[in-house]
Amino acid sequence: MKRFTKIALIVSSLLTATSLAACHRNTTSKKTMTVVSPTEMITLDPSKATDSTSHTALANTMTGLYKTTNSTPAQALATHTTVSKNGLQWNFTLRHNTHWSNGDVVTAKDFVQAWQRTNDPKTASQYAYLFSGVHNADKIQKGSAPVQSLGVHATSRYHLLVILDKPIPYFKQLLTMPQFLPQDHRVVTKYGKQYGLTAQHQVYNGAFKVTGWHGTNNTWTLKRNDAYWAKRTVHLNSIHFTVVKDPSTALNLYKTGKADLVRLSGTQVANEKQAADYKYRSGAASGFVGLNQTKKSPLQNQSVRQALSNAINRQQLTQNTLQDGSTPATGFTPAKLVTNPSTHKDFASEAAVTAVTTYDMAHAKQLMATGLKESGKQNLNITLLANDQNNGKQLAEYLQSQWQKLPHVTVNVQTVPLKAQLSDITSGNYDATILTWNGDFNDPTTFLSLFQSQNKQINAKWTSTAFDHDMDLAAGQDALNGNARYQDLLNAQRILTKEVGIVPLFWSSSVGGTLQRSNIRNLVYSSAGVNYNYQNVELK
């Protein structure tokens, strides 16, 4: 989910002989490159995409009002933007005569119907919450207002008016997200429930188009889109993606010249650090355990949840289990994301509640005994759900070993494919699950809004009226007051950590250590949001 990586999660499968041969052929051309994908692709539907790989594919095959260039929003289809003095009305002039890959013209109506579709409760978009603040978005998502009342209007073929209920300081950054992309309404209607489920059930208005993806396979290609209005800036003919489960297999593909870009894992980072083509991609990702508090179980008890947190040696976890440059987390929002506008102190440092995230097994045992007694239970028996990424099982087994040191605690580990994990999370069919969330933009809101009462992403039902109040202040009356807004968000993170709404584990990059061919030029990387922009890549 976007970004559970978005969602930044590393999932993969072994290459077939055919795809290996294709990878080998790709290295012989200066117009193609091969990427070992960090995750499987879930969907090409902008309204329903939640994972980082789907987001990357959409961002490189579709163009919205704005695009991200080195973490900074830049105009794309919007050639001119005006904003009212109160920040509530945004007028966009669209680029004329741009086309979808099927020949349809991209118009303002494509934005209107796409945004309405994403906010429609029938679509069940897990990212619809990003529209909060757009006029009537919250009411529409709750089913208390018609989708046509959303504050987005096509005032002409190439003019788009967006009306907000409250100022959104990071609105331009939001507009770079796939959920704000246009959608060809004729194609959405034509394909219905099949829209975006395969490469053939989608059309594209960006630099590339997806080919060879049938909805479940782990190889696909981004092919140069001749319908793209700026096709002269696109130098590659194609980019071949393949998903690889075993880290050593992925590294071997690179070492044998069958891949051009690969993410490293665990000890590979330390082993390859001195290589000339090693690059560390910094990022804003947060690993954590989501606890299902909807069930009548001891997990509803705060002492039980804190016991699980205090039983984790995060230094040991990051250094001995992950070994990829990750650092111990003291809260959900990662370090180095944003600083205090007055003092320039780091947000994560100021928000830390060390009593919850410090390793203290003796205290954890006391808390567990107290929590079980308060819950009227004699034991805690939970299943820890992880996806089958290369370090998912290791993470789960480490937590299992630590938690079972607590009295009367039994932990079973279950590893499943990413799709199955996301499905279980959405339905609430889990006890505890390991997740990594990659920030969509450089603001604590991209992390903290995940746990507002109306958000359905985690579906753990942790709620706090105080947390919601501070988040509402940050998004409402304090939105344009930098110092007050910062304090609101600081308070909200402290509440989330203190009440153990989640169990923070580590801070990392969704990309981290990589090996990249030295002949790759102009690959744009952003630490938050969609990481890679391939539009201007050249192979020298």
Coordinates of C-alpha atoms in Angstrom, one line a residue:
M1 CA 0.0 0.0 0.0
K2 CA 1.9 3.4 -1.0
R3 CA 2.4 2.6 -0.4
F4 CA 2.8 -0.4 1.7
T5 CA 5.7 -0.4 -0.1
K6 CA 3.6 3.2 -0.4
I7 CA 3.4 0.2 0.8
A8 CA 7.3 -0.3 0.4
L9 CA 7.5 -4.1 0.5
I10 CA 10.0 -6.2 -1.3
V11 CA 8.3 -9.1 -3.0
S12 CA 9.5 -11.3 -5.8
S13 CA 9.5 -14.6 -7.7
L14 CA 12.2 -16.6 -9.6
L15 CA 12.9 -15.7 -13.2
T16 CA 11.8 -18.1 -15.9
A17 CA 14.3 -19.2 -18.5
T18 CA 12.5 -17.0 -21.1
S19 CA 12.8 -13.9 -19.0
L20 CA 16.5 -14.6 -18.2
A21 CA 17.2 -14.8 -21.9
A22 CA 15.3 -11.6 -22.5
C23 CA 17.3 -9.9 -19.8
H24 CA 20.5 -11.0 -21.4
R25 CA 19.5 -9.6 -24.8
N26 CA 18.5 -6.3 -23.3
T27 CA 22.1 -5.5 -22.2
T28 CA 23.2 -5.4 -25.8
S29 CA 21.1 -2.3 -26.7
K30 CA 21.7 1.3 -25.8
K31 CA 18.0 1.9 -25.9
T32 CA 16.8 -0.7 -23.4
M33 CA 17.5 -1.4 -19.8
T34 CA 16.5 -4.1 -17.3
V35 CA 15.4 -3.5 -13.8
V36 CA 15.0 -6.1 -11.0
S37 CA 11.8 -4.9 -9.5
P38 CA 11.6 -4.5 -5.7
T39 CA 7.9 -5.6 -5.6
E40 CA 5.3 -7.3 -7.6
M41 CA 2.7 -5.1 -9.4
I42 CA -0.8 -5.2 -8.1
T43 CA -2.8 -3.0 -10.4
L44 CA -2.7 -0.3 -13.1
D45 CA -5.9 1.4 -11.8
P46 CA -4.9 4.8 -10.3
S47 CA -7.9 4.7 -8.0
K48 CA -6.9 1.4 -6.4
A49 CA -3.1 1.4 -6.5
T50 CA -1.5 1.2 -3.0
D51 CA 1.9 -0.5 -3.6
S52 CA 5.1 1.2 -4.7
T53 CA 5.6 -0.9 -7.9
S54 CA 2.1 0.0 -9.2
H55 CA 2.8 3.6 -8.3
T56 CA 6.1 3.6 -10.2
A57 CA 4.4 2.1 -13.3
L58 CA 1.6 4.6 -13.2
A59 CA 3.8 7.6 -12.7
N60 CA 6.0 6.6 -15.6
T61 CA 3.1 5.8 -18.0
M62 CA 0.6 8.5 -17.1
T63 CA 0.9 12.3 -16.6
G64 CA -1.1 14.4 -14.3
L65 CA -1.2 18.1 -13.5
Y66 CA 2.1 18.0 -11.7
K67 CA 5.1 15.6 -11.6
T68 CA 7.9 15.1 -9.1
T69 CA 11.4 16.1 -10.0
N70 CA 13.9 15.5 -7.3
S71 CA 11.2 15.6 -4.6
T72 CA 9.9 18.9 -5.9
P73 CA 6.5 19.3 -7.7
A74 CA 6.8 20.7 -11.3
Q75 CA 4.0 21.4 -13.8
A76 CA 3.2 18.7 -16.2
L77 CA -0.2 18.8 -17.9
A78 CA -0.9 22.1 -16.0
T79 CA 0.7 24.9 -18.0
H80 CA -0.6 27.6 -15.8
T81 CA -1.9 27.6 -12.2
T82 CA -3.6 30.3 -10.2
V83 CA -4.5 30.1 -6.5
S84 CA -7.0 32.4 -4.7
K85 CA -5.7 34.5 -1.8
N86 CA -7.4 32.3 0.8
G87 CA -5.9 29.2 -0.8
L88 CA -9.3 27.6 -1.5
Q89 CA -9.7 27.9 -5.3
W90 CA -7.1 26.5 -7.7
N91 CA -7.5 27.1 -11.4
F92 CA -5.4 25.0 -13.9
T93 CA -4.9 25.6 -17.5
L94 CA -4.2 22.2 -19.3
R95 CA -1.8 21.5 -22.1
H96 CA -3.7 21.4 -25.4
N97 CA -4.0 18.4 -27.7
T98 CA -2.3 15.8 -25.6
H99 CA -3.5 12.2 -26.2
W100 CA -4.0 8.9 -24.6
S101 CA -2.3 5.9 -26.3
N102 CA -5.7 5.0 -28.0
G103 CA -5.9 8.4 -29.6
D104 CA -8.4 10.0 -27.3
V105 CA -7.7 13.6 -26.3
V106 CA -6.9 14.3 -22.6
T107 CA -9.3 16.9 -21.3
A108 CA -10.3 18.4 -18.0
K109 CA -13.3 16.0 -17.9
D110 CA -10.8 13.1 -17.5
F111 CA -9.6 14.7 -14.2
V112 CA -13.2 15.3 -13.0
Q113 CA -14.5 11.8 -13.6
A114 CA -11.2 10.2 -12.3
W115 CA -11.3 12.1 -9.0
Q116 CA -15.0 11.4 -8.6
R117 CA -14.4 7.7 -9.2
T118 CA -11.7 7.6 -6.6
N119 CA -13.8 9.3 -4.0
D120 CA -16.9 7.1 -4.8
P121 CA -17.4 4.6 -1.9
K122 CA -18.3 2.0 -4.5
T123 CA -14.7 2.1 -5.8
A124 CA -13.3 1.3 -2.4
S125 CA -10.1 3.3 -3.0
Q126 CA -7.8 2.9 0.0
Y127 CA -6.1 6.2 -1.0
A128 CA -9.2 8.3 -1.3
Y129 CA -8.3 9.9 2.1
L130 CA -5.7 12.0 0.2
F131 CA -8.6 14.0 -1.1
S132 CA -9.6 15.2 2.4
G133 CA -9.9 18.9 2.1
V134 CA -11.2 18.9 -1.4
H135 CA -14.8 20.2 -1.2
N136 CA -17.1 17.5 0.0
A137 CA -14.6 14.7 -0.4
D138 CA -15.0 13.5 3.2
K139 CA -18.8 13.5 2.9
I140 CA -18.7 11.6 -0.4
Q141 CA -16.4 8.9 1.0
K142 CA -18.9 8.5 3.9
G143 CA -21.8 8.2 1.5
S144 CA -23.5 11.4 2.7
A145 CA -23.0 13.4 -0.4
P146 CA -23.2 12.6 -4.2
V147 CA -20.0 12.1 -6.1
Q148 CA -20.9 14.9 -8.4
S149 CA -20.6 17.4 -5.6
L150 CA -16.8 16.9 -5.3
G151 CA -15.0 20.2 -5.7
V152 CA -13.6 19.6 -9.1
H153 CA -15.1 21.1 -12.3
A154 CA -14.2 21.2 -16.0
T155 CA -15.0 24.9 -16.7
S156 CA -13.9 24.3 -20.3
R157 CA -12.2 21.6 -22.4
Y158 CA -8.8 22.6 -21.0
H159 CA -9.6 24.4 -17.8
L160 CA -10.0 22.7 -14.4
L161 CA -11.3 24.4 -11.2
V162 CA -10.6 22.7 -7.9
I163 CA -12.4 24.0 -4.8
L164 CA -11.0 23.2 -1.3
D165 CA -12.9 23.3 2.0
K166 CA -9.7 24.3 3.8
P167 CA -6.2 25.2 2.7
I168 CA -3.9 22.3 2.0
P169 CA -0.2 23.5 2.3
Y170 CA 1.1 20.5 0.4
F171 CA -1.6 20.4 -2.3
K172 CA 0.9 20.6 -5.2
Q173 CA 2.7 17.6 -3.7
L174 CA -0.5 15.6 -3.6
L175 CA -1.1 16.4 -7.2
T176 CA 2.0 14.3 -8.2
M177 CA 0.4 11.2 -6.7
P178 CA -1.2 8.5 -9.0
Q179 CA -4.6 8.9 -7.3
F180 CA -4.8 12.5 -8.8
L181 CA -4.0 11.3 -12.4
P182 CA -6.6 11.7 -15.1
Q183 CA -8.4 8.6 -16.4
D184 CA -9.9 8.2 -19.8
H185 CA -13.5 8.0 -18.9
R186 CA -14.4 6.3 -22.1
V187 CA -12.0 3.5 -21.3
V188 CA -13.1 3.2 -17.7
T189 CA -16.7 2.7 -18.9
K190 CA -15.6 0.3 -21.7
Y191 CA -13.6 -2.1 -19.4
G192 CA -15.7 -1.8 -16.2
K193 CA -14.4 -4.1 -13.5
Q194 CA -11.5 -5.2 -15.7
Y195 CA -10.1 -1.6 -15.9
G196 CA -6.5 -1.6 -14.9
L197 CA -6.3 -5.3 -14.1
T198 CA -4.0 -6.0 -17.1
A199 CA -1.8 -3.8 -19.4
Q200 CA -4.4 -4.2 -22.1
H201 CA -7.2 -2.9 -20.0
Q202 CA -5.6 0.5 -19.6
V203 CA -4.5 3.4 -21.8
Y204 CA -1.6 5.8 -21.2
N205 CA -0.8 9.4 -21.6
G206 CA 2.8 9.4 -20.3
A207 CA 6.3 8.7 -21.4
F208 CA 5.8 4.9 -21.6
K209 CA 3.0 2.3 -21.8
V210 CA 2.9 -1.0 -20.0
T211 CA 3.1 -4.2 -22.1
G212 CA 3.3 -7.9 -21.2
W213 CA 1.5 -7.6 -17.8
H214 CA -1.4 -10.0 -17.5
G215 CA -2.3 -9.2 -13.9
T216 CA -0.5 -11.9 -12.1
N217 CA 2.9 -12.4 -13.9
N218 CA 6.1 -11.0 -12.5
T219 CA 7.6 -9.7 -15.7
W220 CA 6.5 -6.7 -17.8
T221 CA 7.9 -3.9 -20.0
L222 CA 7.5 -0.1 -20.1
K223 CA 7.6 0.6 -23.8
R224 CA 8.1 4.1 -25.3
N225 CA 4.7 5.8 -25.9
D226 CA 4.6 7.5 -29.3
A227 CA 1.4 9.2 -28.3
Y228 CA 3.2 11.1 -25.5
W229 CA 3.3 14.9 -26.1
A230 CA 6.9 15.1 -25.0
K231 CA 8.2 11.9 -26.6
R232 CA 11.3 13.7 -27.9
T233 CA 12.5 13.8 -24.3
V234 CA 12.2 10.0 -24.0
H235 CA 15.4 8.3 -25.0
L236 CA 14.8 4.6 -24.0
N237 CA 12.8 2.3 -26.3
S238 CA 11.9 0.0 -23.4
I239 CA 12.5 -0.8 -19.7
H240 CA 12.1 -4.5 -18.8
F241 CA 11.0 -5.3 -15.2
T242 CA 11.2 -8.6 -13.5
V243 CA 10.5 -9.6 -9.9
V244 CA 13.0 -11.8 -8.1
K245 CA 12.5 -13.4 -4.7
D246 CA 15.9 -14.6 -3.8
P247 CA 18.4 -11.7 -3.1
S248 CA 21.4 -13.7 -4.2
T249 CA 19.6 -14.5 -7.5
A250 CA 18.9 -10.8 -8.1
L251 CA 22.5 -9.9 -7.4
N252 CA 23.8 -12.6 -9.7
L253 CA 21.7 -11.2 -12.5
Y254 CA 23.5 -7.9 -12.1
K255 CA 26.9 -9.4 -11.7
T256 CA 26.4 -11.4 -14.9
G257 CA 25.3 -8.4 -16.9
K258 CA 21.6 -9.5 -17.1
A259 CA 20.3 -6.5 -15.1
D260 CA 21.1 -2.8 -15.0
L261 CA 19.5 -1.8 -11.7
V262 CA 19.0 -3.9 -8.6
R263 CA 18.2 -3.3 -5.0
L264 CA 20.5 -4.9 -2.4
S265 CA 19.3 -6.6 0.7
G266 CA 20.8 -7.4 4.2
T267 CA 24.5 -8.2 4.2
Q268 CA 24.7 -7.4 0.5
V269 CA 24.7 -3.7 1.4
A270 CA 27.9 -4.0 3.5
N271 CA 29.5 -6.4 1.0
E272 CA 28.9 -4.1 -2.0
K273 CA 29.4 -0.7 -0.4
Q274 CA 32.8 -0.2 -1.9
A275 CA 31.7 -1.1 -5.5
A276 CA 32.1 1.7 -8.0
D277 CA 28.5 1.3 -9.1
Y278 CA 27.0 1.2 -5.6
K279 CA 24.5 3.9 -4.7
Y280 CA 22.5 4.4 -1.5
R281 CA 19.1 5.9 -2.1
S282 CA 18.0 7.7 1.0
G283 CA 14.3 7.6 1.8
A284 CA 11.4 8.1 4.1
A285 CA 10.1 4.7 5.0
S286 CA 8.8 3.4 8.4
G287 CA 8.6 -0.2 9.3
F288 CA 6.1 -1.1 12.0
V289 CA 3.7 -3.7 13.4
G290 CA 0.0 -3.1 12.9
L291 CA -2.0 -4.6 15.8
N292 CA -5.6 -5.6 15.2
Q293 CA -7.5 -4.0 18.0
T294 CA -11.0 -4.7 16.6
K295 CA -11.1 -8.2 18.0
K296 CA -11.9 -8.9 21.7
S297 CA -8.4 -9.8 22.6
P298 CA -5.7 -8.6 24.9
L299 CA -4.3 -6.4 22.1
Q300 CA -7.0 -3.9 23.0
N301 CA -5.1 -3.3 26.2
Q302 CA -2.5 -0.5 26.1
S303 CA -0.2 -2.3 28.6
V304 CA -0.1 -5.4 26.5
R305 CA 0.7 -3.4 23.4
Q306 CA 3.5 -1.5 25.2
A307 CA 4.9 -4.8 26.5
L308 CA 5.3 -6.0 22.9
S309 CA 7.0 -2.7 22.0
N310 CA 9.4 -2.7 25.0
A311 CA 10.3 -6.4 24.3
I312 CA 12.0 -5.4 21.0
N313 CA 15.7 -4.6 20.8
R314 CA 15.5 -2.3 17.8
Q315 CA 19.3 -1.9 17.6
Q316 CA 19.7 -5.6 17.4
L317 CA 16.9 -5.8 14.9
T318 CA 18.4 -3.3 12.5
Q319 CA 22.0 -4.3 12.8
N320 CA 21.7 -8.1 13.0
T321 CA 18.5 -8.9 11.2
L322 CA 18.0 -6.2 8.5
Q323 CA 21.7 -5.1 8.0
D324 CA 20.6 -2.8 5.2
G325 CA 21.2 0.7 6.7
S326 CA 17.9 0.9 8.6
T327 CA 17.9 2.6 11.9
P328 CA 15.8 2.0 15.1
A329 CA 12.5 3.9 15.1
T330 CA 11.4 6.0 18.0
G331 CA 8.0 6.8 16.4
F332 CA 6.1 6.4 13.1
T333 CA 7.3 9.5 11.2
P334 CA 11.0 9.0 10.2
A335 CA 13.9 11.2 11.1
K336 CA 15.1 13.8 8.6
L337 CA 11.7 14.3 7.0
V338 CA 10.9 17.7 8.4
T339 CA 12.2 20.2 11.0
N340 CA 10.7 22.6 13.5
P341 CA 10.1 25.9 11.6
S342 CA 11.4 27.9 14.6
T343 CA 14.2 25.8 16.1
H344 CA 15.0 23.6 13.1
K345 CA 15.1 20.5 15.4
D346 CA 14.2 17.2 13.8
F347 CA 10.5 16.3 14.1
A348 CA 11.1 12.7 14.9
S349 CA 13.5 13.6 17.7
E350 CA 11.1 16.0 19.3
A351 CA 8.1 13.6 19.0
A352 CA 9.9 10.6 20.5
V353 CA 8.3 8.9 23.5
T354 CA 11.3 6.8 24.6
A355 CA 9.4 5.0 27.4
V356 CA 7.5 3.1 24.6
T357 CA 10.3 2.4 22.2
T358 CA 13.2 1.6 24.5
Y359 CA 14.2 -2.0 24.9
D360 CA 13.4 -3.1 28.5
M361 CA 12.5 -6.8 28.8
A362 CA 12.0 -6.7 32.6
H363 CA 9.5 -3.8 32.3
A364 CA 7.9 -5.5 29.3
K365 CA 7.2 -8.7 31.4
Q366 CA 5.6 -6.5 34.1
L367 CA 3.4 -4.7 31.6
M368 CA 2.3 -8.0 30.0
A369 CA 1.3 -9.5 33.3
T370 CA -0.6 -6.3 34.2
G371 CA -2.3 -6.1 30.8
L372 CA -3.4 -9.7 30.8
K373 CA -4.9 -9.3 34.2
E374 CA -6.7 -6.1 33.2
S375 CA -8.0 -8.0 30.1
G376 CA -9.3 -10.9 32.1
K377 CA -7.1 -13.2 30.0
Q378 CA -4.6 -15.8 31.0
N379 CA -2.5 -15.7 27.9
L380 CA -1.9 -13.9 24.6
N381 CA -1.9 -16.2 21.5
I382 CA -1.5 -14.3 18.2
T383 CA -0.5 -15.0 14.6
L384 CA 2.0 -12.6 13.1
L385 CA 1.3 -12.0 9.5
A386 CA 4.2 -11.1 7.1
N387 CA 4.5 -11.1 3.3
D388 CA 6.9 -13.4 1.5
Q389 CA 9.5 -10.7 0.8
N390 CA 13.1 -11.6 1.3
N391 CA 13.3 -10.3 4.9
G392 CA 9.7 -10.7 5.9
K393 CA 10.2 -14.1 7.4
Q394 CA 13.4 -13.1 9.2
L395 CA 11.7 -10.0 10.7
A396 CA 8.7 -12.1 11.8
E397 CA 10.9 -14.8 13.4
Y398 CA 12.9 -12.2 15.2
L399 CA 9.8 -10.6 16.7
Q400 CA 8.5 -14.1 17.5
S401 CA 11.6 -14.9 19.4
Q402 CA 11.5 -11.7 21.4
W403 CA 7.8 -11.7 22.2
Q404 CA 7.8 -15.4 23.4
K405 CA 10.2 -14.3 26.1
L406 CA 7.2 -12.6 27.7
P407 CA 5.1 -14.7 30.1
H408 CA 2.1 -16.5 28.7
V409 CA 2.7 -15.3 25.1
T410 CA 2.6 -17.5 22.1
V411 CA 3.3 -16.2 18.6
N412 CA 2.7 -18.1 15.3
V413 CA 4.3 -16.8 12.1
Q414 CA 2.4 -16.8 8.8
T415 CA 4.0 -15.7 5.6
V416 CA 1.8 -15.0 2.5
P417 CA 2.1 -13.3 -0.9
L418 CA 1.7 -9.5 -0.8
K419 CA -1.8 -9.6 -2.4
A420 CA -3.0 -12.0 0.3
Q421 CA -1.5 -9.8 3.0
L422 CA -3.2 -6.6 1.7
S423 CA -6.5 -8.5 1.4
D424 CA -6.3 -9.7 5.0
I425 CA -5.4 -6.2 6.2
T426 CA -8.3 -4.7 4.3
S427 CA -10.8 -7.3 5.7
G428 CA -9.3 -7.1 9.2
N429 CA -8.4 -10.8 9.1
Y430 CA -5.2 -10.7 11.1
D431 CA -3.9 -10.3 14.7
A432 CA -0.6 -8.5 14.0
T433 CA 1.2 -7.8 10.7
I434 CA 4.5 -6.4 9.7
L435 CA 4.3 -3.4 7.3
T436 CA 6.5 -0.7 5.8
W437 CA 5.0 2.6 4.8
N438 CA 6.8 4.9 2.4
G439 CA 6.0 8.6 2.6
D440 CA 4.2 10.2 -0.3
F441 CA 5.6 13.6 0.4
N442 CA 7.9 15.4 2.8
D443 CA 5.4 16.1 5.6
P444 CA 4.3 14.2 8.7
T445 CA 0.8 14.1 7.4
T446 CA 1.7 11.5 4.9
F447 CA 2.4 9.2 7.8
L448 CA 0.0 10.3 10.6
S449 CA -3.1 10.6 8.5
L450 CA -3.0 6.9 8.1
F451 CA -4.4 6.5 11.6
Q452 CA -7.1 9.1 11.6
S453 CA -10.5 7.5 12.5
Q454 CA -11.9 7.8 8.9
N455 CA -8.9 6.1 7.3
K456 CA -9.4 2.5 6.3
Q457 CA -5.9 1.6 5.2
I458 CA -4.7 -0.4 8.2
N459 CA -8.2 -1.3 9.5
A460 CA -6.9 -1.9 13.0
K461 CA -9.5 0.5 14.5
W462 CA -7.1 2.2 16.9
T463 CA -8.9 5.5 17.5
S464 CA -8.1 8.6 19.6
T465 CA -10.3 11.7 19.8
A466 CA -7.2 13.6 20.9
F467 CA -5.2 12.4 18.0
D468 CA -8.1 13.2 15.6
H469 CA -8.4 16.7 17.1
D470 CA -4.8 17.6 16.6
M471 CA -4.8 16.3 13.0
D472 CA -8.0 18.3 12.4
L473 CA -6.3 21.4 13.7
A474 CA -3.3 20.9 11.5
A475 CA -5.5 20.5 8.5
G476 CA -8.0 23.2 9.5
Q477 CA -7.5 26.4 11.5
D478 CA -3.7 26.0 11.8
A479 CA -3.1 24.9 8.1
L480 CA -1.5 28.2 7.2
N481 CA 0.2 28.8 10.5
G482 CA 3.5 26.9 10.2
N483 CA 4.4 26.9 13.9
A484 CA 1.0 26.0 15.2
R485 CA 0.5 23.3 12.6
Y486 CA 3.9 21.8 13.5
Q487 CA 2.9 21.6 17.1
D488 CA -0.4 19.9 16.2
L489 CA 1.4 17.2 14.3
L490 CA 4.0 16.8 17.0
N491 CA 1.2 16.3 19.6
A492 CA -0.5 13.8 17.3
Q493 CA 2.6 11.7 16.8
R494 CA 3.2 11.6 20.6
I495 CA -0.3 10.4 21.2
L496 CA 0.0 7.6 18.6
T497 CA 3.3 6.4 20.1
K498 CA 2.2 6.8 23.8
E499 CA -1.0 4.8 23.2
V500 CA 0.9 2.3 21.1
G501 CA -1.5 2.6 18.2
I502 CA 1.2 0.7 16.3
V503 CA 4.6 -0.8 17.3
P504 CA 7.3 1.2 15.5
L505 CA 10.2 -0.9 14.4
F506 CA 12.7 0.8 12.0
W507 CA 13.3 3.7 9.7
S508 CA 14.6 3.0 6.3
S509 CA 14.6 3.8 2.6
S510 CA 12.2 1.9 0.3
V511 CA 15.1 1.6 -2.0
G512 CA 18.3 1.8 0.1
G513 CA 21.5 0.2 -1.2
T514 CA 21.5 -0.4 -5.0
L515 CA 23.8 -1.3 -7.8
Q516 CA 23.3 0.8 -10.9
R517 CA 25.2 0.6 -14.2
S518 CA 27.6 3.5 -14.7
N519 CA 26.2 4.2 -18.2
I520 CA 22.7 5.1 -16.8
R521 CA 22.2 8.9 -17.0
N522 CA 19.4 11.2 -15.9
L523 CA 17.6 8.7 -13.7
V524 CA 15.6 10.9 -11.3
Y525 CA 15.2 9.7 -7.8
S526 CA 12.9 11.1 -5.1
S527 CA 13.1 10.0 -1.5
A528 CA 9.3 10.3 -0.9
G529 CA 6.4 9.4 -3.2
V530 CA 7.2 7.7 -6.4
N531 CA 10.9 6.9 -6.2
Y532 CA 12.0 6.5 -9.8
N533 CA 11.3 8.7 -12.9
Y534 CA 12.6 7.0 -16.0
Q535 CA 11.4 9.6 -18.6
N536 CA 14.8 11.2 -19.4
V537 CA 17.1 8.2 -18.8
E538 CA 19.8 7.8 -21.4
L539 CA 22.3 4.9 -21.7
K540 CA 25.7 6.3 -22.6

